Amino acid sequence: MLSDTVRPGGAIRPATAADLPAIARLCAAHAEFERAGPVPADLAARLAPVLFPAGAADPRAWCLVADRGGEPVGYATFAREFSTWQAAEFVHLDCLFVSERHRGEGWGRALLDAVKDAAAALGAEQVQWQTPDWNTDAIRFYRRAGARARAKVRFALPVRPAAS
C-alpha cells in the first residue's frame, strides 16, 4: 500500500524499524512545538509493535517519513477509522510534522499528498485531523491544500488514575 515518492532532495517513504529513534526525536520536537507534555522516554519501543507488528498482522497505524539524504526530517502517522454518521471508513491523520529547519521545502505537502494516496489505497473516503487553533501557519497550509475546517473541541478522558 505504501510506496516511496521520490522528490528533489529526497523521498517520502514508509518508515522502517530503523527509523524509530529518529521518529521518536521528531515526535518530541512536535510535542514541544504544540506545547504538549514530553513524550515517553521509551517512545521508540512503544511505537515498534504498533507500526511494525510481528507476523502478517496489519499495523494499527502507519508512518511515513520525509527522507532528505538519508535523514528523516519529517513524519506523518495515520490510522484507519470509522465514521458512524457517514457509515464509511476514513483515515485519521494523527501527526504531520516537519522539523523547523526544513519547513518551506515542500515536505509537508508531500507528506499530506502521500497520506491522501494511502487513504485512497485503504478504501477511505477522506482524511481527517485537527491542529491547534493557534497554529495559523498550519491552518493556512491545510486550507491551501483544499481541506475544510470543522469546528469541534477535542477532549481526552483518562481511563486510569494518574500515577503519583
Short mmCIF file of N, CA and C in Angstrom, two decimals:
data_model
loop_
_atom_site.label_atom_id
_atom_site.label_comp_id
_atom_site.label_asym_id
_atom_site.label_seq_id
_atom_site.Cartn_x
_atom_site.Cartn_y
_atom_site.Cartn_z
N MET A 1 0.83 -1.19 0.00
CA MET A 1 0.00 0.00 0.00
C MET A 1 0.86 1.24 0.00
N LEU A 2 1.86 1.30 0.87
CA LEU A 2 2.71 2.48 0.93
C LEU A 2 3.92 2.27 0.04
N SER A 3 4.23 3.27 -0.74
CA SER A 3 5.41 3.19 -1.59
C SER A 3 6.17 4.50 -1.52
N ASP A 4 7.40 4.46 -1.98
CA ASP A 4 8.23 5.65 -1.98
C ASP A 4 7.73 6.66 -3.01
N THR A 5 7.80 7.91 -2.66
CA THR A 5 7.53 9.00 -3.58
C THR A 5 8.81 9.81 -3.65
N VAL A 6 9.51 9.69 -4.75
CA VAL A 6 10.78 10.38 -4.91
C VAL A 6 10.50 11.83 -5.29
N ARG A 7 11.25 12.74 -4.68
CA ARG A 7 11.12 14.16 -4.97
C ARG A 7 12.51 14.76 -4.91
N PRO A 8 12.71 15.94 -5.47
CA PRO A 8 14.04 16.55 -5.42
C PRO A 8 14.56 16.63 -3.99
N GLY A 9 15.76 16.14 -3.78
CA GLY A 9 16.37 16.21 -2.45
C GLY A 9 16.04 15.07 -1.53
N GLY A 10 15.21 14.11 -1.97
CA GLY A 10 14.88 13.00 -1.09
C GLY A 10 13.62 12.28 -1.51
N ALA A 11 12.93 11.74 -0.52
CA ALA A 11 11.74 10.94 -0.81
C ALA A 11 10.80 10.93 0.38
N ILE A 12 9.54 10.69 0.11
CA ILE A 12 8.58 10.33 1.14
C ILE A 12 8.49 8.82 1.04
N ARG A 13 8.74 8.15 2.16
CA ARG A 13 8.78 6.69 2.13
C ARG A 13 8.17 6.12 3.41
N PRO A 14 7.76 4.85 3.34
CA PRO A 14 7.29 4.21 4.57
C PRO A 14 8.42 4.13 5.59
N ALA A 15 8.10 4.37 6.83
CA ALA A 15 9.08 4.25 7.89
C ALA A 15 9.50 2.79 8.03
N THR A 16 10.71 2.60 8.51
CA THR A 16 11.20 1.27 8.85
C THR A 16 11.52 1.26 10.34
N ALA A 17 11.72 0.07 10.88
CA ALA A 17 12.06 -0.04 12.30
C ALA A 17 13.34 0.72 12.61
N ALA A 18 14.25 0.79 11.66
CA ALA A 18 15.50 1.53 11.87
C ALA A 18 15.26 3.03 12.03
N ASP A 19 14.11 3.53 11.57
CA ASP A 19 13.78 4.94 11.69
C ASP A 19 13.22 5.31 13.07
N LEU A 20 12.90 4.33 13.90
CA LEU A 20 12.20 4.62 15.15
C LEU A 20 12.91 5.64 16.05
N PRO A 21 14.23 5.58 16.23
CA PRO A 21 14.86 6.62 17.06
C PRO A 21 14.67 8.03 16.47
N ALA A 22 14.79 8.17 15.16
CA ALA A 22 14.59 9.48 14.52
C ALA A 22 13.13 9.91 14.64
N ILE A 23 12.20 8.98 14.48
CA ILE A 23 10.78 9.31 14.61
C ILE A 23 10.49 9.77 16.03
N ALA A 24 11.05 9.09 17.02
CA ALA A 24 10.85 9.50 18.42
C ALA A 24 11.39 10.91 18.65
N ARG A 25 12.54 11.24 18.06
CA ARG A 25 13.08 12.60 18.20
C ARG A 25 12.15 13.62 17.52
N LEU A 26 11.65 13.29 16.34
CA LEU A 26 10.71 14.18 15.66
C LEU A 26 9.42 14.34 16.47
N CYS A 27 8.94 13.25 17.06
CA CYS A 27 7.74 13.32 17.91
C CYS A 27 7.98 14.24 19.10
N ALA A 28 9.16 14.15 19.71
CA ALA A 28 9.48 15.02 20.85
C ALA A 28 9.49 16.49 20.42
N ALA A 29 10.06 16.77 19.26
CA ALA A 29 10.08 18.14 18.74
C ALA A 29 8.66 18.61 18.42
N HIS A 30 7.84 17.70 17.89
CA HIS A 30 6.45 18.02 17.56
C HIS A 30 5.67 18.34 18.83
N ALA A 31 5.82 17.51 19.85
CA ALA A 31 5.12 17.74 21.12
C ALA A 31 5.53 19.07 21.74
N GLU A 32 6.82 19.37 21.68
CA GLU A 32 7.30 20.64 22.22
C GLU A 32 6.71 21.80 21.43
N PHE A 33 6.69 21.69 20.09
CA PHE A 33 6.13 22.73 19.25
C PHE A 33 4.66 22.98 19.58
N GLU A 34 3.91 21.91 19.84
CA GLU A 34 2.48 22.04 20.12
C GLU A 34 2.19 22.32 21.59
N ARG A 35 3.24 22.57 22.36
CA ARG A 35 3.10 22.94 23.77
C ARG A 35 2.44 21.83 24.58
N ALA A 36 2.74 20.59 24.21
CA ALA A 36 2.21 19.42 24.91
C ALA A 36 3.26 18.93 25.91
N GLY A 37 2.88 17.96 26.69
CA GLY A 37 3.83 17.37 27.61
C GLY A 37 4.88 16.59 26.86
N PRO A 38 5.94 16.20 27.56
CA PRO A 38 7.00 15.44 26.89
C PRO A 38 6.51 14.06 26.47
N VAL A 39 7.14 13.53 25.44
CA VAL A 39 6.82 12.17 25.00
C VAL A 39 7.49 11.19 25.96
N PRO A 40 7.00 9.96 26.05
CA PRO A 40 7.65 8.97 26.92
C PRO A 40 9.09 8.71 26.48
N ALA A 41 9.97 8.48 27.45
CA ALA A 41 11.39 8.23 27.14
C ALA A 41 11.55 7.00 26.25
N ASP A 42 10.65 6.04 26.39
CA ASP A 42 10.73 4.80 25.61
C ASP A 42 9.78 4.81 24.40
N LEU A 43 9.54 5.99 23.84
CA LEU A 43 8.57 6.12 22.74
C LEU A 43 8.90 5.21 21.57
N ALA A 44 10.14 5.14 21.17
CA ALA A 44 10.51 4.29 20.02
C ALA A 44 10.10 2.84 20.28
N ALA A 45 10.35 2.34 21.46
CA ALA A 45 9.99 0.95 21.80
C ALA A 45 8.47 0.78 21.83
N ARG A 46 7.75 1.79 22.27
CA ARG A 46 6.28 1.71 22.30
C ARG A 46 5.67 1.73 20.90
N LEU A 47 6.32 2.48 20.00
CA LEU A 47 5.80 2.57 18.64
C LEU A 47 6.07 1.31 17.82
N ALA A 48 7.13 0.60 18.14
CA ALA A 48 7.54 -0.56 17.34
C ALA A 48 6.42 -1.56 17.09
N PRO A 49 5.72 -2.08 18.12
CA PRO A 49 4.69 -3.08 17.84
C PRO A 49 3.44 -2.52 17.16
N VAL A 50 3.24 -1.21 17.26
CA VAL A 50 2.09 -0.57 16.63
C VAL A 50 2.32 -0.40 15.13
N LEU A 51 3.53 0.07 14.80
CA LEU A 51 3.86 0.32 13.40
C LEU A 51 4.38 -0.91 12.67
N PHE A 52 5.02 -1.81 13.41
CA PHE A 52 5.67 -2.99 12.80
C PHE A 52 5.30 -4.25 13.58
N PRO A 53 4.03 -4.67 13.52
CA PRO A 53 3.62 -5.85 14.28
C PRO A 53 4.28 -7.12 13.76
N ALA A 54 4.47 -8.06 14.66
CA ALA A 54 5.05 -9.35 14.28
C ALA A 54 4.06 -10.13 13.42
N GLY A 55 4.57 -10.98 12.58
CA GLY A 55 3.71 -11.81 11.74
C GLY A 55 3.09 -11.04 10.60
N ALA A 56 1.96 -11.50 10.14
CA ALA A 56 1.31 -10.91 8.96
C ALA A 56 0.24 -9.90 9.34
N ALA A 57 0.16 -9.56 10.62
CA ALA A 57 -0.89 -8.64 11.06
C ALA A 57 -0.71 -7.26 10.42
N ASP A 58 -1.83 -6.62 10.11
CA ASP A 58 -1.78 -5.24 9.64
C ASP A 58 -1.36 -4.35 10.81
N PRO A 59 -0.63 -3.30 10.55
CA PRO A 59 -0.27 -2.39 11.64
C PRO A 59 -1.50 -1.65 12.15
N ARG A 60 -1.46 -1.22 13.39
CA ARG A 60 -2.54 -0.39 13.95
C ARG A 60 -2.47 1.01 13.36
N ALA A 61 -1.25 1.44 13.02
CA ALA A 61 -1.03 2.75 12.41
C ALA A 61 0.13 2.65 11.44
N TRP A 62 0.18 3.60 10.54
CA TRP A 62 1.26 3.66 9.56
C TRP A 62 2.03 4.95 9.77
N CYS A 63 3.28 4.93 9.33
CA CYS A 63 4.13 6.11 9.44
C CYS A 63 4.89 6.29 8.13
N LEU A 64 4.88 7.50 7.65
CA LEU A 64 5.68 7.90 6.50
C LEU A 64 6.74 8.87 6.99
N VAL A 65 7.91 8.83 6.38
CA VAL A 65 8.94 9.80 6.74
C VAL A 65 9.34 10.59 5.50
N ALA A 66 9.66 11.85 5.75
CA ALA A 66 10.27 12.70 4.74
C ALA A 66 11.76 12.49 4.89
N ASP A 67 12.36 11.82 3.91
CA ASP A 67 13.77 11.43 3.98
C ASP A 67 14.57 12.35 3.08
N ARG A 68 15.42 13.14 3.70
CA ARG A 68 16.28 14.07 2.95
C ARG A 68 17.72 13.56 3.07
N GLY A 69 18.19 12.90 2.04
CA GLY A 69 19.55 12.38 2.04
C GLY A 69 19.83 11.37 3.13
N GLY A 70 18.86 10.52 3.44
CA GLY A 70 19.03 9.51 4.48
C GLY A 70 18.67 9.98 5.87
N GLU A 71 18.26 11.23 6.01
CA GLU A 71 17.89 11.78 7.31
C GLU A 71 16.39 12.06 7.34
N PRO A 72 15.63 11.41 8.25
CA PRO A 72 14.22 11.77 8.38
C PRO A 72 14.08 13.19 8.93
N VAL A 73 13.43 14.06 8.15
CA VAL A 73 13.25 15.46 8.54
C VAL A 73 11.79 15.78 8.84
N GLY A 74 10.92 14.81 8.67
CA GLY A 74 9.51 14.98 8.96
C GLY A 74 8.83 13.63 8.96
N TYR A 75 7.61 13.62 9.47
CA TYR A 75 6.87 12.35 9.51
C TYR A 75 5.37 12.63 9.50
N ALA A 76 4.63 11.61 9.13
CA ALA A 76 3.18 11.63 9.22
C ALA A 76 2.75 10.25 9.70
N THR A 77 1.86 10.22 10.69
CA THR A 77 1.30 8.96 11.16
C THR A 77 -0.20 9.01 10.97
N PHE A 78 -0.77 7.86 10.64
CA PHE A 78 -2.20 7.81 10.38
C PHE A 78 -2.73 6.41 10.63
N ALA A 79 -4.04 6.34 10.85
CA ALA A 79 -4.71 5.07 11.13
C ALA A 79 -6.08 5.08 10.46
N ARG A 80 -6.55 3.90 10.16
CA ARG A 80 -7.89 3.75 9.58
C ARG A 80 -8.91 3.84 10.72
N GLU A 81 -9.98 4.59 10.49
CA GLU A 81 -11.05 4.78 11.47
C GLU A 81 -12.40 4.62 10.77
N PHE A 82 -13.48 4.68 11.56
CA PHE A 82 -14.83 4.52 11.01
C PHE A 82 -15.72 5.67 11.47
N SER A 83 -16.47 6.24 10.53
CA SER A 83 -17.42 7.30 10.84
C SER A 83 -18.83 6.70 10.85
N THR A 84 -19.46 6.72 12.01
CA THR A 84 -20.83 6.21 12.12
C THR A 84 -21.77 7.06 11.28
N TRP A 85 -21.62 8.38 11.33
CA TRP A 85 -22.53 9.26 10.59
C TRP A 85 -22.45 9.06 9.10
N GLN A 86 -21.28 8.73 8.59
CA GLN A 86 -21.11 8.51 7.16
C GLN A 86 -21.19 7.03 6.79
N ALA A 87 -21.15 6.16 7.80
CA ALA A 87 -21.08 4.71 7.58
C ALA A 87 -19.98 4.39 6.57
N ALA A 88 -18.82 4.99 6.83
CA ALA A 88 -17.70 4.85 5.91
C ALA A 88 -16.38 4.93 6.66
N GLU A 89 -15.38 4.30 6.08
CA GLU A 89 -14.03 4.38 6.63
C GLU A 89 -13.41 5.73 6.28
N PHE A 90 -12.58 6.22 7.18
CA PHE A 90 -11.76 7.40 6.89
C PHE A 90 -10.39 7.15 7.50
N VAL A 91 -9.45 7.96 7.13
CA VAL A 91 -8.11 7.88 7.71
C VAL A 91 -7.95 9.07 8.63
N HIS A 92 -7.53 8.78 9.86
CA HIS A 92 -7.24 9.84 10.82
C HIS A 92 -5.74 10.13 10.75
N LEU A 93 -5.41 11.33 10.34
CA LEU A 93 -4.02 11.80 10.32
C LEU A 93 -3.70 12.25 11.73
N ASP A 94 -2.95 11.45 12.46
CA ASP A 94 -2.66 11.77 13.85
C ASP A 94 -1.59 12.84 13.95
N CYS A 95 -0.54 12.70 13.18
CA CYS A 95 0.56 13.67 13.24
C CYS A 95 1.09 13.94 11.84
N LEU A 96 1.40 15.20 11.60
CA LEU A 96 2.16 15.61 10.42
C LEU A 96 3.08 16.70 10.92
N PHE A 97 4.38 16.45 10.79
CA PHE A 97 5.36 17.39 11.34
C PHE A 97 6.60 17.38 10.48
N VAL A 98 7.12 18.56 10.23
CA VAL A 98 8.39 18.74 9.54
C VAL A 98 9.27 19.58 10.45
N SER A 99 10.51 19.15 10.64
CA SER A 99 11.41 19.90 11.51
C SER A 99 11.54 21.34 11.01
N GLU A 100 11.67 22.24 11.96
CA GLU A 100 11.66 23.67 11.65
C GLU A 100 12.67 24.03 10.56
N ARG A 101 13.82 23.44 10.61
CA ARG A 101 14.88 23.74 9.65
C ARG A 101 14.50 23.39 8.21
N HIS A 102 13.53 22.49 8.03
CA HIS A 102 13.17 22.03 6.68
C HIS A 102 11.77 22.46 6.24
N ARG A 103 11.15 23.33 7.01
CA ARG A 103 9.84 23.84 6.60
C ARG A 103 10.02 24.76 5.40
N GLY A 104 9.03 24.79 4.55
CA GLY A 104 9.09 25.62 3.35
C GLY A 104 9.77 24.93 2.18
N GLU A 105 10.20 23.68 2.36
CA GLU A 105 10.86 22.93 1.29
C GLU A 105 9.90 21.99 0.55
N GLY A 106 8.64 22.00 0.92
CA GLY A 106 7.65 21.15 0.25
C GLY A 106 7.42 19.80 0.91
N TRP A 107 8.09 19.54 2.02
CA TRP A 107 7.92 18.23 2.68
C TRP A 107 6.53 18.03 3.26
N GLY A 108 5.96 19.09 3.84
CA GLY A 108 4.63 18.97 4.43
C GLY A 108 3.59 18.59 3.39
N ARG A 109 3.62 19.28 2.27
CA ARG A 109 2.66 18.98 1.20
C ARG A 109 2.89 17.57 0.65
N ALA A 110 4.16 17.18 0.51
CA ALA A 110 4.47 15.84 0.00
C ALA A 110 3.97 14.77 0.98
N LEU A 111 4.13 15.00 2.28
CA LEU A 111 3.62 14.05 3.27
C LEU A 111 2.10 13.99 3.22
N LEU A 112 1.44 15.15 3.17
CA LEU A 112 -0.02 15.18 3.12
C LEU A 112 -0.53 14.47 1.87
N ASP A 113 0.09 14.71 0.73
CA ASP A 113 -0.32 14.02 -0.51
C ASP A 113 -0.12 12.51 -0.39
N ALA A 114 0.97 12.09 0.23
CA ALA A 114 1.23 10.65 0.39
C ALA A 114 0.21 10.02 1.32
N VAL A 115 -0.19 10.72 2.37
CA VAL A 115 -1.23 10.20 3.27
C VAL A 115 -2.55 10.10 2.51
N LYS A 116 -2.87 11.10 1.71
CA LYS A 116 -4.10 11.06 0.91
C LYS A 116 -4.09 9.86 -0.04
N ASP A 117 -2.95 9.60 -0.68
CA ASP A 117 -2.84 8.44 -1.57
C ASP A 117 -3.00 7.14 -0.80
N ALA A 118 -2.39 7.06 0.39
CA ALA A 118 -2.51 5.85 1.21
C ALA A 118 -3.96 5.66 1.66
N ALA A 119 -4.64 6.75 2.00
CA ALA A 119 -6.04 6.66 2.40
C ALA A 119 -6.89 6.10 1.26
N ALA A 120 -6.64 6.57 0.06
CA ALA A 120 -7.37 6.05 -1.10
C ALA A 120 -7.09 4.55 -1.28
N ALA A 121 -5.83 4.15 -1.11
CA ALA A 121 -5.48 2.73 -1.25
C ALA A 121 -6.16 1.88 -0.17
N LEU A 122 -6.41 2.47 0.99
CA LEU A 122 -7.10 1.76 2.08
C LEU A 122 -8.62 1.75 1.89
N GLY A 123 -9.11 2.44 0.87
CA GLY A 123 -10.55 2.49 0.62
C GLY A 123 -11.27 3.56 1.42
N ALA A 124 -10.54 4.48 2.01
CA ALA A 124 -11.15 5.55 2.80
C ALA A 124 -11.69 6.64 1.90
N GLU A 125 -12.74 7.29 2.36
CA GLU A 125 -13.35 8.36 1.59
C GLU A 125 -12.74 9.73 1.89
N GLN A 126 -12.07 9.86 3.03
CA GLN A 126 -11.47 11.14 3.37
C GLN A 126 -10.41 10.96 4.44
N VAL A 127 -9.63 12.03 4.63
CA VAL A 127 -8.64 12.11 5.69
C VAL A 127 -9.14 13.20 6.64
N GLN A 128 -9.09 12.91 7.95
CA GLN A 128 -9.49 13.90 8.94
C GLN A 128 -8.35 14.09 9.94
N TRP A 129 -8.27 15.29 10.50
CA TRP A 129 -7.25 15.59 11.51
C TRP A 129 -7.63 16.87 12.24
N GLN A 130 -6.83 17.23 13.22
CA GLN A 130 -7.00 18.50 13.90
C GLN A 130 -5.63 19.14 14.09
N THR A 131 -5.67 20.44 14.33
CA THR A 131 -4.45 21.19 14.62
C THR A 131 -4.82 22.24 15.65
N PRO A 132 -3.87 22.65 16.47
CA PRO A 132 -4.20 23.68 17.47
C PRO A 132 -4.71 24.95 16.80
N ASP A 133 -5.70 25.58 17.42
CA ASP A 133 -6.29 26.78 16.82
C ASP A 133 -5.32 27.95 16.75
N TRP A 134 -4.24 27.93 17.52
CA TRP A 134 -3.24 29.00 17.47
C TRP A 134 -2.22 28.79 16.34
N ASN A 135 -2.21 27.61 15.72
CA ASN A 135 -1.21 27.30 14.69
C ASN A 135 -1.69 27.81 13.33
N THR A 136 -1.64 29.13 13.17
CA THR A 136 -2.17 29.76 11.96
C THR A 136 -1.41 29.35 10.71
N ASP A 137 -0.11 29.07 10.83
CA ASP A 137 0.64 28.62 9.65
C ASP A 137 0.10 27.28 9.16
N ALA A 138 -0.16 26.35 10.07
CA ALA A 138 -0.70 25.05 9.68
C ALA A 138 -2.11 25.20 9.10
N ILE A 139 -2.91 26.06 9.70
CA ILE A 139 -4.27 26.26 9.20
C ILE A 139 -4.23 26.79 7.77
N ARG A 140 -3.37 27.77 7.50
CA ARG A 140 -3.22 28.28 6.13
C ARG A 140 -2.75 27.18 5.18
N PHE A 141 -1.77 26.41 5.63
CA PHE A 141 -1.24 25.31 4.82
C PHE A 141 -2.34 24.32 4.46
N TYR A 142 -3.12 23.90 5.45
CA TYR A 142 -4.18 22.92 5.19
C TYR A 142 -5.27 23.49 4.29
N ARG A 143 -5.61 24.74 4.46
CA ARG A 143 -6.62 25.36 3.58
C ARG A 143 -6.11 25.45 2.15
N ARG A 144 -4.83 25.80 1.98
CA ARG A 144 -4.25 25.84 0.61
C ARG A 144 -4.28 24.47 -0.03
N ALA A 145 -4.19 23.42 0.79
CA ALA A 145 -4.21 22.05 0.27
C ALA A 145 -5.63 21.59 -0.07
N GLY A 146 -6.63 22.42 0.23
CA GLY A 146 -8.02 22.08 -0.10
C GLY A 146 -8.82 21.53 1.05
N ALA A 147 -8.27 21.51 2.26
CA ALA A 147 -9.00 21.00 3.42
C ALA A 147 -9.98 22.05 3.93
N ARG A 148 -11.06 21.58 4.53
CA ARG A 148 -12.05 22.46 5.13
C ARG A 148 -12.06 22.21 6.64
N ALA A 149 -12.08 23.28 7.41
CA ALA A 149 -12.09 23.17 8.87
C ALA A 149 -13.47 22.79 9.37
N ARG A 150 -13.49 22.06 10.46
CA ARG A 150 -14.72 21.73 11.17
C ARG A 150 -14.56 22.21 12.60
N ALA A 151 -15.56 22.90 13.11
CA ALA A 151 -15.49 23.40 14.47
C ALA A 151 -15.81 22.26 15.45
N LYS A 152 -14.84 21.92 16.26
CA LYS A 152 -15.01 20.90 17.30
C LYS A 152 -14.05 21.24 18.43
N VAL A 153 -14.31 20.68 19.57
CA VAL A 153 -13.40 20.78 20.70
C VAL A 153 -12.97 19.36 21.00
N ARG A 154 -11.67 19.13 21.09
CA ARG A 154 -11.16 17.79 21.34
C ARG A 154 -11.01 17.58 22.84
N PHE A 155 -11.49 16.44 23.32
CA PHE A 155 -11.40 16.07 24.73
C PHE A 155 -10.53 14.84 24.88
N ALA A 156 -9.97 14.67 26.06
CA ALA A 156 -9.23 13.48 26.43
C ALA A 156 -9.69 13.08 27.83
N LEU A 157 -10.06 11.83 27.99
CA LEU A 157 -10.55 11.32 29.27
C LEU A 157 -9.67 10.17 29.71
N PRO A 158 -8.90 10.34 30.78
CA PRO A 158 -8.06 9.24 31.25
C PRO A 158 -8.91 8.05 31.67
N VAL A 159 -8.45 6.86 31.39
CA VAL A 159 -9.19 5.66 31.78
C VAL A 159 -8.62 5.03 33.04
N ARG A 160 -7.46 5.50 33.48
CA ARG A 160 -6.85 5.03 34.73
C ARG A 160 -6.46 6.25 35.56
N PRO A 161 -6.41 6.08 36.88
CA PRO A 161 -5.95 7.21 37.71
C PRO A 161 -4.52 7.56 37.36
N ALA A 162 -4.18 8.83 37.49
CA ALA A 162 -2.83 9.29 37.19
C ALA A 162 -1.84 8.68 38.17
N ALA A 163 -0.68 8.33 37.67
CA ALA A 163 0.37 7.78 38.54
C ALA A 163 0.89 8.89 39.45
N SER A 164 1.18 8.53 40.68
CA SER A 164 1.68 9.55 41.62
C SER A 164 3.19 9.63 41.63
#
